[in-house]
Every structure is written in C-alpha cells, then in structure tokens.
C-alpha cells in the first residue's frame, strides 16, 4: 500500500539537507510513496531543491522575541500557518509528518498534532533548538544524532544519526576518481580543510600560518575557503610555498572532497561530523566559539570522546605548532588506521537504526493503530 509522508524543514542547510536526504531514502525504499514538503520560506530557500521535491508554503515567523511587535507578528503567522497546514494535511492525508527543527516547521507540526497525525522529529545538534525542544513531547518519536541530546528532551528519543543526501555514501565513490576531480595524486596524504558557513576566516588564517610547514612533505590539501577573495589569496600563498593544493571558494561536490581525504580540519557542525563518520575520515575539530549554546563543543566531544575519531582544539589554543603536532599524530599510519576503525565500528554497530527506518516503522504502527513504546 502506498504511503504518504509530509516533511517540514526550513532555514539553514543543517535542517534542509538531512530532510532532503530522508526524502530520497524514503523514495528509494518505498517506490510508490508520495512526499510533500511543507514549511515557511521554501520558495526562496537556497538549500532546498525545488526541481525535485513538491512543496507548499505556509506562514511562519520567529516566536521567541522580546520585541512586542515581532512577538505579535509571530503569533499571527503561527495561527495563520496552522490553519494553512490543516488544509494541506486534510488534502494530502499524510501517514506521518516529519519535522527537522526551526520556527518554519512549527505550524505544520501543530496542525499534525491537532489532526492526530503521528509526528517524528529529528534533532541534528547535541543541544536541541527551541522549536524541537518545545514540540518533542508531542512527537511519537524523536530521532537524535548525538546521545547527549536525550538528556535535554522530554520525548521518546532514539539515536538515528543524520540522514545524508544521495551520493554521500562511502561505497558509492571511487577514491581515485575523487582525487582526480581535485587534480591530486594518489601517492600523497590528503588534508581536507574548510570552515563551513561560520568561522571560515579563522581557519583560513591558521592555514596561512602553517603553509611553510607543508613544503617538501607528502601532504596535499583540499581547501574550501568560503569566499572568492580568500580562495584567490590562498592559491597564491600555497604556490609561493610550493604546496600542492586544490583551493576553491565553494564546493558543491563535498562528497568527493570527503572521499579524497585521509584527515580533515574543520568546525564541528552536526553535518560535518555526520559526513566525517560516513566517509570514516578522522580529523581535527575547532568548535565555532560563538555557536548557539556552544553546541559545537558538545558535537566535537561526541566525535572525540565517544566515537574516538579525532582531536578537539578550542579556537584560542589553535596555534600553528599545536595544530601541526595534531596533524602529525593523525596521519601516523597506525594511529590513522585505529581512528578509522573506531569510526567504522561506531557507525556500523548492530543496534544502529536510521531515521528512515524510524519513520517507516511509525507509519506501520499508525496503520495498526498502535502508539510506539518508549525505549528505556
């Protein structure tokens, strides 16, 4: 029997990308099922692929504001968005509604609750956002990426990792082809460097200070700078120090960068850690110090202390000599194999489930008129 899934996600790529990854996996596993995205801002969201996924817009505004006018606007748009979502749900008739956080998702999820449609939430970060924290108790299940998150949510939490987009799977990409894409050699160790959407400048500055150390070493670099100006400057910088490097301002094929890399240096966003785990790449994490609730520190702690996949360096201590020593520790063949093996073991543990499996199981329970039992 065909299933119908409504997905609500908005805002940043950290919400949109895993939502699209789930949609692709649901389509692959349930060929005749229907997917509909519903949220605010989808028509203009740069991360959402409107050419692939059907969607409908609903009204939404930030709800948590000290400004009385913004608060009033938020309440008005919430009520309007809930009414719009109720009409969409009654027409689409979803078996399950899946939410990925941000205020854009609140109206559809409240509408689902009103109409008694099962809700599954996904929280990507170690410290949950306000929307998911508020809505967790209404959900049948809450999929979490980090074990620590369970202590901060009231819902029925289950560790499911992070859904990744099509193509972001280790066994689908040839390493030689990935290296060739960046013009790099299979005979050298490859260091992937990027700062993400926040804080790339500090990591770019760090790599400038390290440039002289790469000369005459078997290390080659893929560096995603986050800006065209920085990319142009760093290309000249690496060339002056005779460092083999592929430098780009942005890279849409990050799955190829991950496949080419032996080790990485980056911030510790949830998507970064999920992708590092999928491609089994150890790395150095420098948490963005201004992240909300310092969630990047907790994200890094998970990868370092639980997965045993890398080294955490706080930004104030990320001096060139410390980072260089950490890289040398990581690329030591014995240490590298040990960390790659640790990542693989955690990723492939027998009790691991996925968000897709959680959603499909919830749809089956709904058809049997059964609510899920809370896991202990």
PDB file of N, CA and C in Angstrom, residues 60-153:
ATOM      1  N   UNK A  60       4.991  31.608   8.572  1.00  0.00           N
ATOM      2  CA  UNK A  60       5.783  31.318   9.777  1.00  0.00           C
ATOM      3  C   UNK A  60       6.665  32.509  10.085  1.00  0.00           C
ATOM      4  N   UNK A  61       6.823  32.798  11.383  1.00  0.00           N
ATOM      5  CA  UNK A  61       7.715  33.867  11.850  1.00  0.00           C
ATOM      6  C   UNK A  61       8.320  33.428  13.170  1.00  0.00           C
ATOM      7  N   UNK A  62       9.470  34.017  13.542  1.00  0.00           N
ATOM      8  CA  UNK A  62      10.050  33.689  14.850  1.00  0.00           C
ATOM      9  C   UNK A  62       9.063  33.958  15.970  1.00  0.00           C
ATOM     10  N   UNK A  63       9.001  33.014  16.908  1.00  0.00           N
ATOM     11  CA  UNK A  63       8.038  33.124  18.016  1.00  0.00           C
ATOM     12  C   UNK A  63       8.669  33.645  19.289  1.00  0.00           C
ATOM     13  N   UNK A  64       9.963  33.500  19.407  1.00  0.00           N
ATOM     14  CA  UNK A  64      10.641  33.839  20.656  1.00  0.00           C
ATOM     15  C   UNK A  64      11.335  35.189  20.495  1.00  0.00           C
ATOM     16  N   UNK A  65      10.611  36.261  20.832  1.00  0.00           N
ATOM     17  CA  UNK A  65      11.149  37.612  20.680  1.00  0.00           C
ATOM     18  C   UNK A  65      10.705  38.487  21.848  1.00  0.00           C
ATOM     19  N   UNK A  66      11.600  39.367  22.290  1.00  0.00           N
ATOM     20  CA  UNK A  66      11.266  40.322  23.346  1.00  0.00           C
ATOM     21  C   UNK A  66      10.588  41.568  22.782  1.00  0.00           C
ATOM     22  N   UNK A  67      10.678  41.741  21.475  1.00  0.00           N
ATOM     23  CA  UNK A  67      10.019  42.855  20.810  1.00  0.00           C
ATOM     24  C   UNK A  67       8.522  42.550  20.681  1.00  0.00           C
ATOM     25  N   UNK A  68       7.638  43.357  21.304  1.00  0.00           N
ATOM     26  CA  UNK A  68       6.206  43.036  21.291  1.00  0.00           C
ATOM     27  C   UNK A  68       5.604  42.994  19.891  1.00  0.00           C
ATOM     28  N   UNK A  69       6.094  43.831  18.979  1.00  0.00           N
ATOM     29  CA  UNK A  69       5.558  43.834  17.625  1.00  0.00           C
ATOM     30  C   UNK A  69       5.947  42.567  16.875  1.00  0.00           C
ATOM     31  N   UNK A  70       7.223  42.145  17.050  1.00  0.00           N
ATOM     32  CA  UNK A  70       7.661  40.901  16.415  1.00  0.00           C
ATOM     33  C   UNK A  70       6.950  39.694  17.023  1.00  0.00           C
ATOM     34  N   UNK A  71       6.718  39.761  18.333  1.00  0.00           N
ATOM     35  CA  UNK A  71       6.003  38.676  19.001  1.00  0.00           C
ATOM     36  C   UNK A  71       4.571  38.572  18.488  1.00  0.00           C
ATOM     37  N   UNK A  72       3.914  39.714  18.320  1.00  0.00           N
ATOM     38  CA  UNK A  72       2.547  39.741  17.811  1.00  0.00           C
ATOM     39  C   UNK A  72       2.491  39.199  16.387  1.00  0.00           C
ATOM     40  N   UNK A  73       3.476  39.601  15.571  1.00  0.00           N
ATOM     41  CA  UNK A  73       3.557  39.099  14.202  1.00  0.00           C
ATOM     42  C   UNK A  73       3.772  37.590  14.193  1.00  0.00           C
ATOM     43  N   UNK A  74       4.624  37.120  15.118  1.00  0.00           N
ATOM     44  CA  UNK A  74       4.887  35.693  15.209  1.00  0.00           C
ATOM     45  C   UNK A  74       3.641  34.899  15.553  1.00  0.00           C
ATOM     46  N   UNK A  75       2.851  35.397  16.514  1.00  0.00           N
ATOM     47  CA  UNK A  75       1.614  34.709  16.923  1.00  0.00           C
ATOM     48  C   UNK A  75       0.614  34.692  15.773  1.00  0.00           C
ATOM     49  N   UNK A  76       0.485  35.839  15.084  1.00  0.00           N
ATOM     50  CA  UNK A  76      -0.460  35.922  13.954  1.00  0.00           C
ATOM     51  C   UNK A  76      -0.070  34.929  12.862  1.00  0.00           C
ATOM     52  N   UNK A  77       1.217  34.904  12.489  1.00  0.00           N
ATOM     53  CA  UNK A  77       1.665  33.996  11.442  1.00  0.00           C
ATOM     54  C   UNK A  77       1.598  32.537  11.870  1.00  0.00           C
ATOM     55  N   UNK A  78       1.769  32.288  13.168  1.00  0.00           N
ATOM     56  CA  UNK A  78       1.618  30.924  13.675  1.00  0.00           C
ATOM     57  C   UNK A  78       0.189  30.432  13.461  1.00  0.00           C
ATOM     58  N   UNK A  79      -0.778  31.247  13.890  1.00  0.00           N
ATOM     59  CA  UNK A  79      -2.185  30.855  13.736  1.00  0.00           C
ATOM     60  C   UNK A  79      -2.563  30.688  12.271  1.00  0.00           C
ATOM     61  N   UNK A  80      -2.092  31.634  11.452  1.00  0.00           N
ATOM     62  CA  UNK A  80      -2.366  31.550  10.023  1.00  0.00           C
ATOM     63  C   UNK A  80      -1.710  30.312   9.419  1.00  0.00           C
ATOM     64  N   UNK A  81      -0.444  30.046   9.816  1.00  0.00           N
ATOM     65  CA  UNK A  81       0.274  28.892   9.294  1.00  0.00           C
ATOM     66  C   UNK A  81      -0.350  27.566   9.714  1.00  0.00           C
ATOM     67  N   UNK A  82      -0.861  27.507  10.946  1.00  0.00           N
ATOM     68  CA  UNK A  82      -1.533  26.285  11.418  1.00  0.00           C
ATOM     69  C   UNK A  82      -2.777  26.021  10.579  1.00  0.00           C
ATOM     70  N   UNK A  83      -3.560  27.078  10.331  1.00  0.00           N
ATOM     71  CA  UNK A  83      -4.776  26.920   9.526  1.00  0.00           C
ATOM     72  C   UNK A  83      -4.428  26.469   8.101  1.00  0.00           C
ATOM     73  N   UNK A  84      -3.410  27.078   7.515  1.00  0.00           N
ATOM     74  CA  UNK A  84      -2.972  26.671   6.175  1.00  0.00           C
ATOM     75  C   UNK A  84      -2.514  25.216   6.173  1.00  0.00           C
ATOM     76  N   UNK A  85      -1.786  24.830   7.214  1.00  0.00           N
ATOM     77  CA  UNK A  85      -1.263  23.459   7.315  1.00  0.00           C
ATOM     78  C   UNK A  85      -2.377  22.445   7.492  1.00  0.00           C
ATOM     79  N   UNK A  86      -3.404  22.798   8.257  1.00  0.00           N
ATOM     80  CA  UNK A  86      -4.551  21.899   8.445  1.00  0.00           C
ATOM     81  C   UNK A  86      -5.208  21.606   7.101  1.00  0.00           C
ATOM     82  N   UNK A  87      -5.378  22.641   6.290  1.00  0.00           N
ATOM     83  CA  UNK A  87      -5.994  22.455   4.966  1.00  0.00           C
ATOM     84  C   UNK A  87      -5.117  21.554   4.086  1.00  0.00           C
ATOM     85  N   UNK A  88      -3.794  21.754   4.149  1.00  0.00           N
ATOM     86  CA  UNK A  88      -2.879  20.932   3.344  1.00  0.00           C
ATOM     87  C   UNK A  88      -2.910  19.482   3.803  1.00  0.00           C
ATOM     88  N   UNK A  89      -2.886  19.265   5.107  1.00  0.00           N
ATOM     89  CA  UNK A  89      -2.878  17.902   5.655  1.00  0.00           C
ATOM     90  C   UNK A  89      -4.176  17.177   5.302  1.00  0.00           C
ATOM     91  N   UNK A  90      -5.297  17.855   5.411  1.00  0.00           N
ATOM     92  CA  UNK A  90      -6.581  17.212   5.076  1.00  0.00           C
ATOM     93  C   UNK A  90      -6.633  16.792   3.613  1.00  0.00           C
ATOM     94  N   UNK A  91      -5.974  17.552   2.759  1.00  0.00           N
ATOM     95  CA  UNK A  91      -5.956  17.221   1.327  1.00  0.00           C
ATOM     96  C   UNK A  91      -4.922  16.140   1.025  1.00  0.00           C
ATOM     97  N   UNK A  92      -3.733  16.259   1.591  1.00  0.00           N
ATOM     98  CA  UNK A  92      -2.642  15.321   1.291  1.00  0.00           C
ATOM     99  C   UNK A  92      -2.780  14.000   2.039  1.00  0.00           C
ATOM    100  N   UNK A  93      -3.347  14.050   3.272  1.00  0.00           N
ATOM    101  CA  UNK A  93      -3.570  12.856   4.098  1.00  0.00           C
ATOM    102  C   UNK A  93      -2.280  12.075   4.375  1.00  0.00           C
ATOM    103  N   UNK A  94      -1.290  12.703   5.017  1.00  0.00           N
ATOM    104  CA  UNK A  94      -0.029  12.005   5.298  1.00  0.00           C
ATOM    105  C   UNK A  94      -0.181  10.926   6.369  1.00  0.00           C
ATOM    106  N   UNK A  95       0.618   9.870   6.247  1.00  0.00           N
ATOM    107  CA  UNK A  95       0.663   8.844   7.294  1.00  0.00           C
ATOM    108  C   UNK A  95       1.513   9.323   8.464  1.00  0.00           C
ATOM    109  N   UNK A  96       2.554  10.077   8.159  1.00  0.00           N
ATOM    110  CA  UNK A  96       3.469  10.590   9.179  1.00  0.00           C
ATOM    111  C   UNK A  96       3.916  11.986   8.750  1.00  0.00           C
ATOM    112  N   UNK A  97       4.109  12.874   9.744  1.00  0.00           N
ATOM    113  CA  UNK A  97       4.705  14.187   9.490  1.00  0.00           C
ATOM    114  C   UNK A  97       6.058  14.223  10.197  1.00  0.00           C
ATOM    115  N   UNK A  98       7.114  14.569   9.454  1.00  0.00           N
ATOM    116  CA  UNK A  98       8.473  14.570   9.997  1.00  0.00           C
ATOM    117  C   UNK A  98       8.993  16.002  10.049  1.00  0.00           C
ATOM    118  N   UNK A  99       9.454  16.433  11.224  1.00  0.00           N
ATOM    119  CA  UNK A  99       9.957  17.785  11.405  1.00  0.00           C
ATOM    120  C   UNK A  99      11.436  17.814  11.712  1.00  0.00           C
ATOM    121  N   UNK A 100      12.127  18.830  11.180  1.00  0.00           N
ATOM    122  CA  UNK A 100      13.579  18.934  11.335  1.00  0.00           C
ATOM    123  C   UNK A 100      14.028  20.183  12.081  1.00  0.00           C
ATOM    124  N   UNK A 101      13.132  20.827  12.809  1.00  0.00           N
ATOM    125  CA  UNK A 101      13.541  21.974  13.602  1.00  0.00           C
ATOM    126  C   UNK A 101      13.439  23.290  12.862  1.00  0.00           C
ATOM    127  N   UNK A 102      13.505  24.385  13.622  1.00  0.00           N
ATOM    128  CA  UNK A 102      13.388  25.786  13.207  1.00  0.00           C
ATOM    129  C   UNK A 102      11.924  26.219  13.281  1.00  0.00           C
ATOM    130  N   UNK A 103      11.729  27.528  13.451  1.00  0.00           N
ATOM    131  CA  UNK A 103      10.371  28.046  13.608  1.00  0.00           C
ATOM    132  C   UNK A 103       9.525  27.838  12.358  1.00  0.00           C
ATOM    133  N   UNK A 104      10.167  27.630  11.202  1.00  0.00           N
ATOM    134  CA  UNK A 104       9.429  27.389   9.958  1.00  0.00           C
ATOM    135  C   UNK A 104       8.562  26.135  10.050  1.00  0.00           C
ATOM    136  N   UNK A 105       8.915  25.203  10.925  1.00  0.00           N
ATOM    137  CA  UNK A 105       8.228  23.908  10.983  1.00  0.00           C
ATOM    138  C   UNK A 105       7.120  23.857  12.025  1.00  0.00           C
ATOM    139  N   UNK A 106       7.020  24.872  12.858  1.00  0.00           N
ATOM    140  CA  UNK A 106       6.070  24.819  13.968  1.00  0.00           C
ATOM    141  C   UNK A 106       4.611  24.738  13.494  1.00  0.00           C
ATOM    142  N   UNK A 107       4.161  25.575  12.547  1.00  0.00           N
ATOM    143  CA  UNK A 107       2.747  25.481  12.128  1.00  0.00           C
ATOM    144  C   UNK A 107       2.341  24.110  11.593  1.00  0.00           C
ATOM    145  N   UNK A 108       3.104  23.497  10.661  1.00  0.00           N
ATOM    146  CA  UNK A 108       2.694  22.171  10.188  1.00  0.00           C
ATOM    147  C   UNK A 108       2.667  21.111  11.284  1.00  0.00           C
ATOM    148  N   UNK A 109       3.605  21.200  12.227  1.00  0.00           N
ATOM    149  CA  UNK A 109       3.657  20.192  13.288  1.00  0.00           C
ATOM    150  C   UNK A 109       2.502  20.361  14.274  1.00  0.00           C
ATOM    151  N   UNK A 110       2.138  21.588  14.589  1.00  0.00           N
ATOM    152  CA  UNK A 110       0.970  21.812  15.443  1.00  0.00           C
ATOM    153  C   UNK A 110      -0.304  21.345  14.742  1.00  0.00           C
ATOM    154  N   UNK A 111      -0.386  21.586  13.450  1.00  0.00           N
ATOM    155  CA  UNK A 111      -1.545  21.125  12.684  1.00  0.00           C
ATOM    156  C   UNK A 111      -1.635  19.604  12.710  1.00  0.00           C
ATOM    157  N   UNK A 112      -0.489  18.927  12.565  1.00  0.00           N
ATOM    158  CA  UNK A 112      -0.471  17.469  12.621  1.00  0.00           C
ATOM    159  C   UNK A 112      -0.941  16.966  13.978  1.00  0.00           C
ATOM    160  N   UNK A 113      -0.531  17.654  15.037  1.00  0.00           N
ATOM    161  CA  UNK A 113      -0.959  17.271  16.381  1.00  0.00           C
ATOM    162  C   UNK A 113      -2.468  17.433  16.535  1.00  0.00           C
ATOM    163  N   UNK A 114      -2.993  18.552  16.050  1.00  0.00           N
ATOM    164  CA  UNK A 114      -4.434  18.803  16.128  1.00  0.00           C
ATOM    165  C   UNK A 114      -5.214  17.717  15.394  1.00  0.00           C
ATOM    166  N   UNK A 115      -4.698  17.281  14.241  1.00  0.00           N
ATOM    167  CA  UNK A 115      -5.387  16.280  13.423  1.00  0.00           C
ATOM    168  C   UNK A 115      -4.985  14.847  13.764  1.00  0.00           C
ATOM    169  N   UNK A 116      -4.199  14.689  14.810  1.00  0.00           N
ATOM    170  CA  UNK A 116      -3.787  13.373  15.318  1.00  0.00           C
ATOM    171  C   UNK A 116      -3.004  12.552  14.288  1.00  0.00           C
ATOM    172  N   UNK A 117      -2.150  13.236  13.548  1.00  0.00           N
ATOM    173  CA  UNK A 117      -1.233  12.557  12.630  1.00  0.00           C
ATOM    174  C   UNK A 117       0.075  12.308  13.381  1.00  0.00           C
ATOM    175  N   UNK A 118       0.626  11.100  13.331  1.00  0.00           N
ATOM    176  CA  UNK A 118       1.894  10.831  14.036  1.00  0.00           C
ATOM    177  C   UNK A 118       3.005  11.777  13.602  1.00  0.00           C
ATOM    178  N   UNK A 119       3.753  12.254  14.593  1.00  0.00           N
ATOM    179  CA  UNK A 119       4.866  13.171  14.354  1.00  0.00           C
ATOM    180  C   UNK A 119       6.175  12.476  14.709  1.00  0.00           C
ATOM    181  N   UNK A 120       7.157  12.596  13.825  1.00  0.00           N
ATOM    182  CA  UNK A 120       8.530  12.185  14.117  1.00  0.00           C
ATOM    183  C   UNK A 120       9.408  13.422  13.959  1.00  0.00           C
ATOM    184  N   UNK A 121      10.229  13.713  14.957  1.00  0.00           N
ATOM    185  CA  UNK A 121      11.149  14.844  14.880  1.00  0.00           C
ATOM    186  C   UNK A 121      12.578  14.343  14.690  1.00  0.00           C
ATOM    187  N   UNK A 122      13.400  15.196  14.111  1.00  0.00           N
ATOM    188  CA  UNK A 122      14.833  14.910  14.048  1.00  0.00           C
ATOM    189  C   UNK A 122      15.588  16.113  14.590  1.00  0.00           C
ATOM    190  N   UNK A 123      16.472  15.861  15.558  1.00  0.00           N
ATOM    191  CA  UNK A 123      17.322  16.917  16.121  1.00  0.00           C
ATOM    192  C   UNK A 123      18.767  16.621  15.743  1.00  0.00           C
ATOM    193  N   UNK A 124      19.337  17.505  14.933  1.00  0.00           N
ATOM    194  CA  UNK A 124      20.678  17.262  14.396  1.00  0.00           C
ATOM    195  C   UNK A 124      21.778  17.594  15.383  1.00  0.00           C
ATOM    196  N   UNK A 125      21.576  18.631  16.192  1.00  0.00           N
ATOM    197  CA  UNK A 125      22.637  19.102  17.084  1.00  0.00           C
ATOM    198  C   UNK A 125      22.578  18.465  18.466  1.00  0.00           C
ATOM    199  N   UNK A 126      23.677  18.537  19.163  1.00  0.00           N
ATOM    200  CA  UNK A 126      23.730  17.996  20.521  1.00  0.00           C
ATOM    201  C   UNK A 126      22.840  18.792  21.477  1.00  0.00           C
ATOM    202  N   UNK A 127      22.767  20.108  21.277  1.00  0.00           N
ATOM    203  CA  UNK A 127      21.886  20.967  22.069  1.00  0.00           C
ATOM    204  C   UNK A 127      20.662  21.283  21.224  1.00  0.00           C
ATOM    205  N   UNK A 128      19.475  20.803  21.588  1.00  0.00           N
ATOM    206  CA  UNK A 128      18.302  20.985  20.727  1.00  0.00           C
ATOM    207  C   UNK A 128      17.890  22.435  20.576  1.00  0.00           C
ATOM    208  N   UNK A 129      17.334  22.754  19.405  1.00  0.00           N
ATOM    209  CA  UNK A 129      16.804  24.082  19.157  1.00  0.00           C
ATOM    210  C   UNK A 129      15.490  24.283  19.899  1.00  0.00           C
ATOM    211  N   UNK A 130      15.046  25.531  19.952  1.00  0.00           N
ATOM    212  CA  UNK A 130      13.842  25.867  20.713  1.00  0.00           C
ATOM    213  C   UNK A 130      12.602  25.164  20.174  1.00  0.00           C
ATOM    214  N   UNK A 131      12.459  25.125  18.866  1.00  0.00           N
ATOM    215  CA  UNK A 131      11.265  24.519  18.277  1.00  0.00           C
ATOM    216  C   UNK A 131      11.160  23.039  18.630  1.00  0.00           C
ATOM    217  N   UNK A 132      12.240  22.289  18.415  1.00  0.00           N
ATOM    218  CA  UNK A 132      12.201  20.855  18.725  1.00  0.00           C
ATOM    219  C   UNK A 132      12.066  20.597  20.220  1.00  0.00           C
ATOM    220  N   UNK A 133      12.680  21.433  21.021  1.00  0.00           N
ATOM    221  CA  UNK A 133      12.576  21.259  22.469  1.00  0.00           C
ATOM    222  C   UNK A 133      11.126  21.432  22.923  1.00  0.00           C
ATOM    223  N   UNK A 134      10.450  22.379  22.329  1.00  0.00           N
ATOM    224  CA  UNK A 134       9.062  22.659  22.666  1.00  0.00           C
ATOM    225  C   UNK A 134       8.118  21.573  22.160  1.00  0.00           C
ATOM    226  N   UNK A 135       8.407  21.028  20.977  1.00  0.00           N
ATOM    227  CA  UNK A 135       7.497  20.093  20.322  1.00  0.00           C
ATOM    228  C   UNK A 135       7.790  18.623  20.634  1.00  0.00           C
ATOM    229  N   UNK A 136       8.918  18.335  21.266  1.00  0.00           N
ATOM    230  CA  UNK A 136       9.349  16.942  21.452  1.00  0.00           C
ATOM    231  C   UNK A 136       8.317  16.083  22.181  1.00  0.00           C
ATOM    232  N   UNK A 137       7.665  16.652  23.185  1.00  0.00           N
ATOM    233  CA  UNK A 137       6.697  15.868  23.968  1.00  0.00           C
ATOM    234  C   UNK A 137       5.451  15.510  23.162  1.00  0.00           C
ATOM    235  N   UNK A 138       5.225  16.194  22.034  1.00  0.00           N
ATOM    236  CA  UNK A 138       4.065  15.911  21.179  1.00  0.00           C
ATOM    237  C   UNK A 138       4.362  14.818  20.155  1.00  0.00           C
ATOM    238  N   UNK A 139       5.648  14.507  19.967  1.00  0.00           N
ATOM    239  CA  UNK A 139       6.039  13.580  18.902  1.00  0.00           C
ATOM    240  C   UNK A 139       5.935  12.131  19.349  1.00  0.00           C
ATOM    241  N   UNK A 140       5.624  11.264  18.405  1.00  0.00           N
ATOM    242  CA  UNK A 140       5.657   9.836  18.696  1.00  0.00           C
ATOM    243  C   UNK A 140       7.094   9.404  18.956  1.00  0.00           C
ATOM    244  N   UNK A 141       8.015   9.940  18.165  1.00  0.00           N
ATOM    245  CA  UNK A 141       9.434   9.612  18.324  1.00  0.00           C
ATOM    246  C   UNK A 141      10.280  10.819  17.957  1.00  0.00           C
ATOM    247  N   UNK A 142      11.459  10.890  18.574  1.00  0.00           N
ATOM    248  CA  UNK A 142      12.412  11.950  18.267  1.00  0.00           C
ATOM    249  C   UNK A 142      13.745  11.288  17.928  1.00  0.00           C
ATOM    250  N   UNK A 143      14.140  11.403  16.673  1.00  0.00           N
ATOM    251  CA  UNK A 143      15.433  10.871  16.258  1.00  0.00           C
ATOM    252  C   UNK A 143      16.528  11.874  16.593  1.00  0.00           C
ATOM    253  N   UNK A 144      17.583  11.407  17.233  1.00  0.00           N
ATOM    254  CA  UNK A 144      18.686  12.299  17.621  1.00  0.00           C
ATOM    255  C   UNK A 144      19.993  11.810  17.001  1.00  0.00           C
ATOM    256  N   UNK A 145      20.879  12.770  16.778  1.00  0.00           N
ATOM    257  CA  UNK A 145      22.185  12.471  16.193  1.00  0.00           C
ATOM    258  C   UNK A 145      23.209  12.150  17.270  1.00  0.00           C
ATOM    259  N   UNK A 146      23.127  12.851  18.397  1.00  0.00           N
ATOM    260  CA  UNK A 146      24.094  12.705  19.482  1.00  0.00           C
ATOM    261  C   UNK A 146      23.419  12.125  20.727  1.00  0.00           C
ATOM    262  N   UNK A 147      24.010  11.119  21.367  1.00  0.00           N
ATOM    263  CA  UNK A 147      23.402  10.510  22.558  1.00  0.00           C
ATOM    264  C   UNK A 147      23.088  11.515  23.657  1.00  0.00           C
ATOM    265  N   UNK A 148      23.943  12.520  23.852  1.00  0.00           N
ATOM    266  CA  UNK A 148      23.772  13.516  24.911  1.00  0.00           C
ATOM    267  C   UNK A 148      22.439  14.250  24.803  1.00  0.00           C
ATOM    268  N   UNK A 149      21.916  14.399  23.587  1.00  0.00           N
ATOM    269  CA  UNK A 149      20.689  15.158  23.354  1.00  0.00           C
ATOM    270  C   UNK A 149      19.506  14.574  24.107  1.00  0.00           C
ATOM    271  N   UNK A 150      19.521  13.271  24.346  1.00  0.00           N
ATOM    272  CA  UNK A 150      18.403  12.612  25.037  1.00  0.00           C
ATOM    273  C   UNK A 150      18.161  13.190  26.430  1.00  0.00           C
ATOM    274  N   UNK A 151      19.204  13.712  27.056  1.00  0.00           N
ATOM    275  CA  UNK A 151      19.058  14.265  28.409  1.00  0.00           C
ATOM    276  C   UNK A 151      18.364  15.621  28.406  1.00  0.00           C
ATOM    277  N   UNK A 152      18.207  16.219  27.230  1.00  0.00           N
ATOM    278  CA  UNK A 152      17.657  17.570  27.127  1.00  0.00           C
ATOM    279  C   UNK A 152      16.269  17.612  26.492  1.00  0.00           C
ATOM    280  N   UNK A 153      15.729  16.442  26.153  1.00  0.00           N
ATOM    281  CA  UNK A 153      14.418  16.381  25.520  1.00  0.00           C
ATOM    282  C   UNK A 153      13.485  15.460  26.300  1.00  0.00           C
TER     283      UNK A 153
END
